[in-house]
Short mmCIF file of C-alpha atoms and ligand atoms in Angstrom, two decimals:
data_model
loop_
_atom_site.label_atom_id
_atom_site.label_comp_id
_atom_site.label_asym_id
_atom_site.label_seq_id
_atom_site.Cartn_x
_atom_site.Cartn_y
_atom_site.Cartn_z
CA MET A 1 -0.04 -0.36 -0.06
CA SER A 2 1.43 3.27 -0.71
CA LYS A 3 1.65 5.99 1.96
CA ARG A 4 -0.99 8.28 2.69
CA PHE A 5 -0.46 11.93 2.32
CA TYR A 6 -0.54 13.18 6.05
CA ILE A 7 -1.40 16.88 6.58
CA THR A 8 -1.98 18.49 10.11
CA THR A 9 -2.82 21.72 11.37
CA ALA A 10 -1.75 22.84 14.94
CA ILE A 11 -4.36 21.81 17.64
CA ASP A 12 -6.13 24.73 19.29
CA TYR A 13 -6.15 25.68 22.95
CA VAL A 14 -9.62 25.11 24.29
CA ASN A 15 -9.42 28.21 26.50
CA GLY A 16 -10.63 30.59 23.81
CA GLN A 17 -12.99 31.10 21.01
CA PRO A 18 -12.22 30.17 17.67
CA HIS A 19 -11.22 33.08 15.31
CA ILE A 20 -10.04 34.24 11.77
CA GLY A 21 -6.54 32.97 12.58
CA HIS A 22 -7.55 29.30 13.47
CA ALA A 23 -10.17 29.51 10.59
CA TYR A 24 -7.43 30.66 8.04
CA GLU A 25 -4.85 27.68 9.27
CA LYS A 26 -7.77 25.09 8.77
CA ILE A 27 -8.67 26.49 5.61
CA ILE A 28 -5.04 26.17 4.21
CA ALA A 29 -4.69 22.71 5.30
CA ASP A 30 -8.16 21.68 3.85
CA VAL A 31 -7.40 23.09 0.42
CA ILE A 32 -4.10 21.12 0.41
CA ALA A 33 -6.09 18.00 1.69
CA ARG A 34 -8.32 18.57 -1.05
CA SER A 35 -5.99 19.20 -3.80
CA ARG A 36 -3.86 16.42 -3.23
CA ARG A 37 -7.06 14.30 -3.18
CA SER A 38 -8.01 15.83 -6.40
CA LEU A 39 -4.88 14.92 -7.98
CA GLY A 40 -5.24 11.13 -7.16
CA GLN A 41 -3.30 10.72 -3.75
CA GLU A 42 -4.87 9.16 -0.68
CA VAL A 43 -5.07 11.89 2.13
CA PHE A 44 -5.33 11.83 5.80
CA PHE A 45 -6.02 15.29 7.21
CA LEU A 46 -5.94 15.76 11.09
CA THR A 47 -6.96 18.80 13.04
CA GLY A 48 -7.91 18.76 16.61
CA LEU A 49 -7.58 20.67 20.39
CA ASP A 50 -4.98 21.20 22.83
CA GLU A 51 -6.58 20.71 26.26
CA HIS A 52 -4.05 20.17 29.24
CA GLY A 53 -2.29 22.88 31.30
CA GLN A 54 -2.72 25.54 33.66
CA LYS A 55 -4.86 27.99 31.69
CA VAL A 56 -7.20 25.16 31.20
CA GLN A 57 -7.25 24.44 34.69
CA GLN A 58 -7.87 27.79 35.84
CA ALA A 59 -10.46 28.55 33.30
CA ALA A 60 -12.27 25.67 34.64
CA LEU A 61 -11.87 26.28 37.87
CA ALA A 62 -13.46 29.83 37.16
CA ASP A 63 -16.21 28.38 35.49
CA LYS A 64 -16.88 25.91 38.61
CA LYS A 65 -16.45 22.95 36.47
CA ASN A 66 -14.05 20.01 36.36
CA PRO A 67 -11.38 20.33 33.75
CA GLN A 68 -12.67 17.68 31.73
CA GLU A 69 -16.30 18.84 31.82
CA TYR A 70 -15.09 22.12 30.77
CA CYS A 71 -13.13 20.52 27.87
CA ASP A 72 -15.95 18.90 26.55
CA ALA A 73 -18.38 21.76 26.60
CA ILE A 74 -15.88 23.81 24.50
CA ALA A 75 -14.64 20.99 22.52
CA ALA A 76 -18.17 20.77 21.09
CA ASP A 77 -18.21 24.29 19.65
CA TRP A 78 -14.90 23.73 18.26
CA LEU A 79 -15.98 20.69 16.45
CA ALA A 80 -18.90 22.68 15.16
CA PHE A 81 -16.67 25.45 14.38
CA ALA A 82 -14.66 22.69 11.63
CA GLN A 83 -18.03 21.41 10.37
CA ARG A 84 -18.97 24.92 9.88
CA LEU A 85 -15.90 25.65 7.56
CA GLU A 86 -16.92 22.28 5.77
CA LEU A 87 -13.42 20.69 6.49
CA THR A 88 -12.51 17.41 5.00
CA ASN A 89 -10.61 16.44 8.21
CA ASN A 90 -10.29 12.32 8.53
CA ASP A 91 -10.00 12.79 12.36
CA PHE A 92 -10.30 15.22 15.11
CA VAL A 93 -7.72 14.79 18.11
CA ARG A 94 -8.21 15.71 21.65
CA THR A 95 -5.28 15.37 23.96
CA THR A 96 -7.62 14.08 26.51
CA GLN A 97 -8.34 11.09 24.46
CA PRO A 98 -7.39 8.01 26.15
CA ARG A 99 -5.61 6.98 22.70
CA HIS A 100 -3.49 10.03 23.01
CA LYS A 101 -2.77 10.13 26.71
CA GLU A 102 -1.45 6.28 26.35
CA TYR A 103 0.69 7.23 23.56
CA VAL A 104 2.22 10.01 25.23
CA GLN A 105 2.73 7.59 28.33
CA ALA A 106 4.43 4.96 26.35
CA THR A 107 6.53 7.44 24.74
CA LEU A 108 7.73 9.19 27.98
CA ALA A 109 8.48 5.76 29.40
CA LYS A 110 10.55 4.90 26.40
CA LEU A 111 12.74 7.92 26.60
CA GLN A 112 12.96 7.51 30.27
CA ALA A 113 14.33 3.65 29.85
CA THR A 114 16.78 4.93 27.07
CA GLY A 115 18.44 7.82 28.88
CA HIS A 116 17.05 10.89 27.31
CA PHE A 117 15.70 12.41 30.72
CA TYR A 118 17.41 13.54 34.01
CA LYS A 119 15.92 14.87 37.12
CA ALA A 120 17.20 18.13 38.46
CA SER A 121 16.22 21.09 40.74
CA TYR A 122 15.95 24.39 39.46
CA ILE A 123 15.87 27.59 41.76
CA GLY A 124 14.01 30.67 40.21
CA PHE A 125 11.46 33.56 41.03
CA TYR A 126 8.14 32.20 41.18
CA SER A 127 4.92 34.31 40.86
CA THR A 128 2.33 32.57 42.71
CA LYS A 129 -0.42 34.62 40.79
CA GLU A 130 0.67 33.81 37.65
CA GLU A 131 1.93 30.29 38.65
CA THR A 132 4.78 30.80 36.43
CA PHE A 133 8.81 31.21 36.62
CA LEU A 134 9.90 34.55 36.05
CA THR A 135 13.18 35.36 34.24
CA GLU A 136 15.43 38.16 34.31
CA LYS A 137 13.93 39.69 31.34
CA ASP A 138 10.38 39.91 33.64
CA ARG A 139 12.69 42.34 35.72
CA ARG A 140 11.80 46.21 35.64
CA PRO A 141 14.88 48.45 35.17
CA ASP A 142 15.03 48.90 39.04
CA GLY A 143 15.40 45.38 39.36
CA THR A 144 11.90 44.48 40.99
CA PHE A 145 9.25 42.63 39.41
CA ASP A 146 5.81 44.18 38.14
CA PRO A 147 3.02 44.37 40.98
CA SER A 148 1.03 42.38 38.48
CA TYR A 149 3.07 39.34 39.25
CA GLY A 150 1.74 39.55 42.96
CA ASP A 151 3.80 38.07 45.59
CA VAL A 152 7.21 36.60 44.14
CA VAL A 153 9.18 33.98 45.90
CA GLU A 154 12.43 32.31 45.52
CA LEU A 155 11.32 28.83 45.03
CA LYS A 156 13.34 25.65 44.31
CA GLU A 157 11.54 22.69 42.25
CA GLU A 158 12.57 19.47 41.15
CA ASN A 159 11.52 18.27 37.50
CA TYR A 160 12.62 16.32 34.71
CA TYR A 161 14.66 17.60 31.65
CA PHE A 162 15.05 16.27 28.20
CA LYS A 163 18.22 16.44 26.89
CA LEU A 164 17.67 18.60 23.97
CA GLY A 165 20.91 20.47 23.97
CA GLU A 166 23.07 17.35 22.95
CA HIS A 167 21.25 17.19 19.29
CA GLN A 168 21.92 20.90 18.50
CA GLN A 169 24.49 20.35 15.96
CA TRP A 170 22.41 17.17 14.44
CA LEU A 171 19.51 19.64 13.94
CA ILE A 172 21.64 22.22 12.45
CA ASP A 173 23.00 19.67 9.88
CA TYR A 174 19.61 18.25 9.04
CA ILE A 175 17.76 21.46 8.54
CA GLU A 176 20.85 22.73 5.92
CA ALA A 177 20.64 19.22 4.27
CA ASN A 178 16.78 19.55 3.78
CA PRO A 179 15.85 23.04 2.49
CA SER A 180 12.23 21.90 2.21
CA PHE A 181 11.78 20.64 5.96
CA VAL A 182 10.93 24.24 7.15
CA GLN A 183 9.18 26.57 4.43
CA PRO A 184 9.00 29.25 3.34
CA ASP A 185 12.82 30.08 3.09
CA TYR A 186 12.80 32.93 5.50
CA ARG A 187 11.33 30.60 8.19
CA ARG A 188 13.88 28.29 7.61
CA ASN A 189 16.57 30.73 8.18
CA GLU A 190 15.17 31.89 11.22
CA VAL A 191 15.33 28.59 12.67
CA LEU A 192 18.99 28.34 11.26
CA GLY A 193 19.83 31.50 13.02
CA PHE A 194 18.33 30.81 16.23
CA LEU A 195 20.01 27.26 16.40
CA LYS A 196 23.28 28.74 15.24
CA ASN A 197 23.43 31.84 17.61
CA ASN A 198 22.06 30.17 20.91
CA LYS A 199 23.10 27.41 23.14
CA LEU A 200 20.06 24.94 23.08
CA GLU A 201 19.09 24.48 26.73
CA ASP A 202 17.55 21.19 27.76
CA LEU A 203 13.91 21.24 27.94
CA CYS A 204 11.79 20.81 31.31
CA ILE A 205 9.15 18.40 30.44
CA SER A 206 7.32 18.17 33.66
CA ARG A 207 5.34 20.04 36.30
CA PRO A 208 4.92 19.05 39.88
CA VAL A 209 1.56 17.90 40.52
CA ALA A 210 1.19 20.14 43.21
CA ARG A 211 1.32 23.05 40.97
CA LEU A 212 -0.42 21.78 37.99
CA ASN A 213 -2.58 18.64 38.08
CA TRP A 214 -4.45 19.14 34.64
CA GLY A 215 -1.87 16.93 32.68
CA ILE A 216 -0.82 13.48 31.55
CA PRO A 217 0.95 11.84 34.61
CA LEU A 218 4.77 10.78 33.87
CA PRO A 219 4.46 7.11 33.86
CA PHE A 220 7.44 6.73 35.99
CA ASP A 221 6.91 9.33 38.65
CA PRO A 222 3.38 10.08 39.93
CA GLU A 223 4.31 13.36 41.46
CA PHE A 224 4.53 14.96 38.09
CA VAL A 225 2.53 15.57 34.72
CA THR A 226 3.81 16.28 31.62
CA TYR A 227 4.54 19.78 30.12
CA VAL A 228 1.86 20.79 27.76
CA TRP A 229 4.15 20.79 24.69
CA PHE A 230 5.60 17.69 25.12
CA ASP A 231 1.83 16.26 25.27
CA ALA A 232 0.61 18.63 22.70
CA LEU A 233 3.33 18.01 19.77
CA VAL A 234 2.83 14.15 20.30
CA ASN A 235 -0.71 14.38 18.76
CA TYR A 236 0.73 13.93 15.24
CA ALA A 237 2.11 10.94 16.09
CA SER A 238 -0.24 9.35 18.53
CA VAL A 239 -3.20 9.49 15.93
CA ALA A 240 -0.84 8.00 13.30
CA GLN A 241 -0.53 5.18 15.73
CA ALA A 242 -3.99 4.96 16.00
CA HIS A 243 -4.68 4.39 12.41
CA SER A 244 -1.57 2.22 11.99
CA GLU A 245 -3.05 0.39 9.32
CA LEU A 246 -3.21 3.38 7.07
CA ALA A 247 0.62 4.08 7.39
CA LEU A 248 0.29 7.73 8.13
CA TRP A 249 4.02 8.43 9.69
CA PRO A 250 5.79 10.38 8.73
CA ALA A 251 3.67 13.52 8.29
CA ASP A 252 3.64 15.44 4.87
CA VAL A 253 3.22 18.76 6.27
CA HIS A 254 2.31 20.37 9.52
CA VAL A 255 0.64 23.93 8.89
CA ILE A 256 1.38 26.10 11.60
CA GLY A 257 1.66 29.78 12.52
CA LYS A 258 5.01 31.46 12.62
CA ASP A 259 4.62 32.02 16.69
CA ILE A 260 4.88 28.21 17.25
CA LEU A 261 7.66 27.55 14.84
CA LYS A 262 10.40 26.68 17.52
CA PHE A 263 8.29 24.00 19.03
CA HIS A 264 7.99 22.52 15.61
CA ALA A 265 11.34 23.00 13.88
CA VAL A 266 13.60 22.37 17.02
CA TYR A 267 11.54 20.66 19.78
CA TRP A 268 9.51 18.11 17.78
CA PRO A 269 12.56 16.99 15.51
CA ILE A 270 14.75 16.16 18.33
CA MET A 271 11.86 14.72 20.05
CA LEU A 272 11.25 12.28 16.99
CA LYS A 273 14.83 11.43 16.68
CA ALA A 274 14.85 10.45 20.35
CA MET A 275 11.61 8.32 19.76
CA GLY A 276 13.35 6.71 16.69
CA LEU A 277 10.87 7.91 14.30
CA PRO A 278 11.54 9.80 11.03
CA LEU A 279 10.91 13.38 10.82
CA PRO A 280 8.01 15.05 9.21
CA LYS A 281 8.49 16.22 5.60
CA GLN A 282 7.36 19.88 5.92
CA VAL A 283 6.84 22.31 8.54
CA LEU A 284 4.68 24.95 6.56
CA VAL A 285 4.58 28.11 8.32
CA HIS A 286 1.99 30.88 7.89
CA GLY A 287 1.80 34.46 9.09
CA TRP A 288 -0.64 36.18 11.36
CA TRP A 289 -3.75 38.07 10.32
CA GLN A 290 -4.14 41.66 11.61
CA LYS A 291 -7.22 43.55 11.17
CA ASP A 292 -7.21 47.24 9.84
CA GLY A 293 -3.44 47.18 10.45
CA ALA A 294 -3.76 46.48 14.25
CA ARG A 295 -3.44 43.19 16.37
CA ILE A 296 -6.24 40.89 16.49
CA SER A 297 -7.49 41.19 19.87
CA LYS A 298 -10.80 40.47 21.86
CA SER A 299 -10.05 43.08 24.52
CA THR A 300 -9.66 45.96 22.28
CA GLY A 301 -12.96 44.64 20.01
CA ASN A 302 -10.52 44.21 16.78
CA VAL A 303 -11.60 41.08 15.84
CA ILE A 304 -13.14 39.12 12.73
CA ASP A 305 -15.71 36.71 13.53
CA PRO A 306 -15.28 33.87 10.62
CA ILE A 307 -18.92 32.44 11.37
CA ALA A 308 -20.28 36.10 10.91
CA VAL A 309 -18.44 36.42 7.50
CA ILE A 310 -19.48 32.98 6.57
CA ASN A 311 -23.39 34.11 7.34
CA GLU A 312 -23.26 37.07 5.47
CA TRP A 313 -21.03 36.18 2.53
CA GLY A 314 -20.89 32.26 2.10
CA LEU A 315 -18.17 30.13 3.23
CA ASP A 316 -16.56 30.20 -0.35
CA ALA A 317 -16.13 34.00 -0.18
CA LEU A 318 -14.20 33.57 3.14
CA ARG A 319 -12.05 30.94 1.62
CA PHE A 320 -11.40 32.90 -1.09
CA TYR A 321 -10.23 36.27 0.58
CA VAL A 322 -8.00 34.74 2.89
CA LEU A 323 -6.06 32.37 0.07
CA ARG A 324 -6.18 35.01 -2.37
CA GLU A 325 -5.41 37.95 -0.19
CA LEU A 326 -2.45 36.57 1.63
CA ASP A 327 0.17 34.00 0.40
CA ILE A 328 1.62 31.50 2.89
CA GLY A 329 4.26 33.02 4.92
CA PRO A 330 3.81 36.62 5.11
CA ASP A 331 1.51 38.39 7.68
CA GLY A 332 -1.83 39.79 6.34
CA ASN A 333 -4.15 42.52 6.96
CA TRP A 334 -8.17 42.09 6.78
CA THR A 335 -9.88 44.97 6.14
CA ASP A 336 -13.75 44.90 5.42
CA ALA A 337 -13.21 47.10 2.42
CA GLY A 338 -10.63 44.86 0.83
CA PHE A 339 -13.00 41.83 1.33
CA ARG A 340 -15.66 43.43 -0.35
CA SER A 341 -13.88 44.73 -3.25
CA ARG A 342 -12.41 41.17 -3.87
CA TYR A 343 -16.05 39.79 -3.34
CA GLN A 344 -17.31 42.40 -6.04
CA ALA A 345 -14.39 42.18 -8.72
CA GLU A 346 -13.46 38.71 -8.59
CA LEU A 347 -16.16 36.48 -7.45
CA ALA A 348 -18.89 38.51 -8.53
CA ASN A 349 -18.01 40.24 -11.56
CA GLY A 350 -15.15 37.93 -12.35
CA LEU A 351 -16.24 34.23 -11.90
CA GLY A 352 -20.08 34.52 -11.19
CA ASN A 353 -20.46 36.77 -14.29
CA LEU A 354 -18.91 34.36 -16.41
CA VAL A 355 -20.55 31.61 -15.62
CA ASN A 356 -23.64 33.11 -15.50
CA ARG A 357 -23.76 34.71 -18.74
CA SER A 358 -22.16 31.77 -20.44
CA LEU A 359 -24.59 29.50 -19.27
CA SER A 360 -27.64 32.02 -19.87
CA MET A 361 -26.58 32.42 -23.39
CA LEU A 362 -26.36 28.47 -23.95
CA LYS A 363 -29.70 28.11 -22.50
CA ARG A 364 -31.33 30.98 -24.47
CA TYR A 365 -29.85 30.66 -27.72
CA ARG A 366 -29.36 26.83 -27.96
CA ASN A 367 -32.05 25.66 -25.54
CA GLY A 368 -29.20 24.46 -23.04
CA VAL A 369 -27.82 21.87 -25.48
CA VAL A 370 -24.04 21.99 -26.04
CA PRO A 371 -22.70 22.64 -29.45
CA ALA A 372 -20.05 20.46 -31.40
CA ARG A 373 -16.58 20.73 -29.81
CA SER A 374 -14.44 23.78 -30.61
CA ASN A 375 -10.73 24.35 -29.15
CA GLU A 376 -10.34 28.11 -29.21
CA LEU A 377 -9.80 28.56 -25.52
CA ALA A 378 -8.13 25.05 -24.91
CA ALA A 379 -4.65 26.28 -25.04
CA ASP A 380 -5.43 29.02 -22.44
CA ALA A 381 -7.40 26.08 -20.21
CA ALA A 382 -4.31 23.85 -20.60
CA LYS A 383 -2.00 26.50 -19.31
CA ALA A 384 -4.23 27.30 -16.33
CA SER A 385 -4.43 23.45 -15.79
CA ASP A 386 -0.80 23.00 -15.86
CA GLU A 387 0.20 25.70 -13.95
CA THR A 388 -2.41 24.93 -11.14
CA ARG A 389 -1.27 21.27 -11.11
CA ALA A 390 2.29 22.26 -10.63
CA LEU A 391 1.71 25.15 -8.12
CA LEU A 392 -0.75 22.69 -6.02
CA LYS A 393 2.18 20.01 -5.75
CA GLN A 394 4.05 23.08 -3.96
CA ASN A 395 1.15 24.15 -2.09
CA GLN A 396 1.38 27.71 -3.57
CA LEU A 397 -2.30 28.24 -2.87
CA GLN A 398 -2.33 31.92 -3.79
CA SER A 399 -0.57 31.57 -7.19
CA ALA A 400 -2.72 28.71 -8.30
CA LEU A 401 -5.47 31.30 -7.55
CA GLN A 402 -4.00 33.73 -9.79
CA SER A 403 -3.35 31.38 -12.58
CA ILE A 404 -6.87 30.13 -12.23
CA TRP A 405 -8.28 33.71 -12.45
CA GLY A 406 -5.96 34.02 -15.76
CA LEU A 407 -8.52 31.99 -17.29
CA VAL A 408 -11.53 33.68 -15.87
CA ASN A 409 -10.17 36.91 -17.15
CA ARG A 410 -9.54 35.39 -20.66
CA ALA A 411 -12.81 33.91 -20.85
CA ASN A 412 -14.72 37.09 -19.91
CA GLN A 413 -12.44 38.97 -22.44
CA TYR A 414 -13.69 36.35 -25.06
CA VAL A 415 -17.12 37.04 -24.28
CA ASP A 416 -16.52 40.70 -25.13
CA GLN A 417 -14.48 40.03 -27.96
CA THR A 418 -16.73 37.72 -29.77
CA ALA A 419 -19.94 39.17 -28.72
CA PRO A 420 -22.16 36.40 -28.91
CA PHE A 421 -25.10 38.75 -28.18
CA LYS A 422 -24.46 40.00 -31.40
CA LEU A 423 -23.98 36.67 -33.08
CA ALA A 424 -27.24 35.53 -32.02
CA LYS A 425 -29.03 38.27 -34.06
CA ASP A 426 -27.41 37.03 -37.40
CA PRO A 427 -28.41 33.75 -38.80
CA ALA A 428 -25.37 33.66 -40.74
CA GLN A 429 -23.35 33.24 -37.68
CA ALA A 430 -24.98 30.47 -36.29
CA GLN A 431 -21.91 28.13 -36.45
CA ARG A 432 -19.59 30.84 -35.03
CA LEU A 433 -22.25 31.24 -32.17
CA ASP A 434 -21.72 27.40 -31.57
CA GLU A 435 -18.14 27.69 -31.42
CA VAL A 436 -18.18 30.63 -28.90
CA LEU A 437 -20.91 29.12 -26.76
CA TYR A 438 -18.81 25.35 -26.81
CA ASN A 439 -15.65 27.39 -25.60
CA LEU A 440 -17.53 29.08 -22.91
CA ALA A 441 -19.19 26.51 -21.24
CA GLU A 442 -16.30 23.94 -21.59
CA ALA A 443 -14.06 26.93 -19.96
CA CYS A 444 -16.38 27.07 -17.06
CA ARG A 445 -16.61 23.29 -16.52
CA ILE A 446 -12.83 23.43 -16.36
CA LEU A 447 -12.80 26.09 -13.84
CA ALA A 448 -15.18 24.08 -11.79
CA VAL A 449 -12.41 21.38 -11.70
CA LEU A 450 -9.58 23.73 -10.92
CA LEU A 451 -11.49 25.45 -8.15
CA TRP A 452 -12.69 22.38 -6.35
CA PRO A 453 -10.14 22.49 -3.75
CA PHE A 454 -10.47 26.16 -3.07
CA LEU A 455 -14.05 26.68 -3.52
CA PRO A 456 -15.99 23.63 -3.17
CA GLY A 457 -19.20 24.51 -3.00
CA THR A 458 -18.90 26.79 -5.86
CA SER A 459 -17.42 24.14 -7.84
CA ALA A 460 -20.26 21.84 -7.34
CA LYS A 461 -22.92 24.60 -8.08
CA ILE A 462 -21.06 25.14 -11.62
CA TYR A 463 -21.27 21.32 -12.04
CA ALA A 464 -24.94 21.25 -11.11
CA GLN A 465 -25.80 24.17 -13.64
CA LEU A 466 -23.87 22.41 -16.17
CA GLY A 467 -25.99 19.60 -15.70
CA LEU A 468 -22.88 16.93 -14.88
CA PRO A 469 -23.63 14.39 -12.09
CA GLY A 470 -21.24 14.36 -9.21
CA ALA A 471 -18.84 16.84 -7.98
CA PRO A 472 -15.79 18.00 -9.94
CA GLU A 473 -13.24 16.35 -7.38
CA LYS A 474 -10.72 14.56 -9.78
CA PHE A 475 -8.08 17.16 -11.23
CA ASP A 476 -7.80 14.74 -14.52
CA ALA A 477 -11.18 15.97 -15.43
CA SER A 478 -9.60 19.28 -16.35
CA SER A 479 -8.69 18.49 -19.82
CA TRP A 480 -10.33 20.00 -22.60
CA GLY A 481 -13.06 18.29 -24.26
CA GLY A 482 -15.04 16.98 -21.37
CA LEU A 483 -18.23 18.40 -22.49
CA THR A 484 -20.08 16.45 -25.24
CA ALA A 485 -22.17 17.94 -28.11
CA GLY A 486 -25.82 17.10 -27.44
CA HIS A 487 -25.56 17.06 -23.37
CA THR A 488 -28.27 19.27 -22.07
CA ILE A 489 -27.10 21.87 -19.13
CA GLY A 490 -28.93 22.76 -15.97
CA GLU A 491 -30.50 25.98 -14.71
CA PRO A 492 -28.06 28.77 -14.44
CA ALA A 493 -28.33 30.80 -11.36
CA PRO A 494 -26.06 33.44 -9.71
CA LEU A 495 -23.21 31.90 -7.71
CA PHE A 496 -22.44 35.74 -5.82
CA PRO A 497 -25.19 37.54 -5.43
CA ARG A 498 -24.11 41.25 -5.71
CA LYS A 499 -24.54 42.84 -2.50
CA ASP A 500 -25.29 46.75 -2.11
CA VAL A 501 -23.40 48.19 0.91
N1 LIG B 601 -2.14 24.53 21.18
C1 LIG B 601 -0.99 25.57 20.74
C2 LIG B 601 -0.36 24.63 19.11
C3 LIG B 601 -0.04 23.14 19.73
S1 LIG B 601 0.43 22.21 18.07
C4 LIG B 601 1.09 20.90 18.37
C5 LIG B 601 -1.37 26.55 20.01
N2 LIG B 601 -2.94 26.93 20.24
S2 LIG B 601 -3.54 28.03 19.61
O1 LIG B 601 -4.89 28.08 19.62
O2 LIG B 601 -2.85 29.47 20.36
O3 LIG B 601 -3.13 28.42 18.03
C6 LIG B 601 -3.45 27.72 17.12
C7 LIG B 601 -2.96 28.00 15.72
O4 LIG B 601 -3.74 29.51 15.23
C8 LIG B 601 -1.56 28.23 15.65
O5 LIG B 601 -0.91 27.83 14.52
C9 LIG B 601 -1.53 30.02 15.64
O6 LIG B 601 -0.33 30.28 15.05
C10 LIG B 601 -2.78 30.02 14.74
N3 LIG B 601 -2.89 31.65 15.22
C11 LIG B 601 -3.46 32.04 16.29
N4 LIG B 601 -3.68 33.60 15.94
C12 LIG B 601 -3.61 33.91 14.73
C13 LIG B 601 -3.73 35.00 13.87
N5 LIG B 601 -3.92 36.30 14.31
N6 LIG B 601 -3.42 34.82 12.50
C14 LIG B 601 -3.01 33.66 11.84
N7 LIG B 601 -2.78 32.40 12.81
C15 LIG B 601 -2.95 32.74 14.09
O7 LIG B 601 -0.63 27.45 19.82
#
């Protein structure tokens, strides 16, 4: 059996509500998953929740719930969110699931037995209010700690440490030898710069139960629970193990945001090396969304609610905007005006208008019956299809959309140049009109195929309006000539209703 293409997102903290950043990451992963399926690969797409740790314990306490009840309630919201985004994920992991906890414990036991951990004591300044150790960086210029930390006491604490430091040179060599491991390149350089300019400290992988009990107990010392990142990162492997019959590991792509790069490109590969597992093929790092040039923040009210956007504009409009506006890598800036303008220009007037006028004319002038094949736009369609195929294989989603819109614009221009509404008035031009109508209908069909990974709802509507069965979910259907003479199309209807604002 050939290996499945295994793609993951970061798993989200349950102590918060889903926002545009979470939606963005999931949409990227969903488009990559759908495109690989379209290109003929078997795919396994994983997303889920990170449920342990101090913040969850505190939030549950504040809510007068036990942590598990608290997580169960919030997990239901996040599952509903994934469904609202119509994600094609194959599993949904929660780090409180027994399958995950058991795998983490087995991993810890193995690493302990093979000498990757040691116990040591740490003396530091501890804020009881924030329940965290403070560092020198937290001191104010006069040497004191901010009163917001409450009482700060010097504390000695024993913990278990993972020997991260001894793998530093190995990791540098690995990242240098495998340029595609961290993408885009500037994120890879960031990791290399960090590794070359800092001494990698060993990683504290435990928390004393007295301080934090909402975690996975260390299998070899019940006085401690596992540090959340050592627990969370392992989800990618624990779920692969849970589906061992599918041969998922190593993962092909971990889609993550830039803030958690170090965990995925430094800790995780070293953990895997110690576990004796191959490394994921790629860590794909996206940037962060801002709104109107400022940080997204609940407290200032500078937020974008993805569900509200879907309710008002439709899911495909949301998917289109975030992918077309922002390449995977840099930070992006959401503006409502920018959103409306892309909706109007590219979706309503671009794609929507093309499909609507092409199919309406076919209906009006030829009773919806497809004329004989003609190949005038075949080369333009082949160009878009070849480019899109190549770009999808490289996860270049924004460029793929640009290439697809090359065909949308070319076909709209073709309508203007050939003026079928004029040809229709002249019986001597009947054959020319047939040619034009065939080229337009076939271009619309091919667009549905190319757009399937990005705008699945819209693609399915175009197929239905063309009177074609099923969904355009296989990329191979993008070769010219799929519509056959004599086929009758369905009912045209606007894809993106114009909005007057
Ligand atoms: N639980 C950890 C990840 C563990 S992965 C083994 C975590 N959770 S998170 O909920 O804070 O973030 C989840 C993902 O959302 C991260 O990849 C993060 O970068 C992304 N985003 C959070 N805010 C974002 C934006 N404003 N814009 C884009 N993505 C952002 O970190």
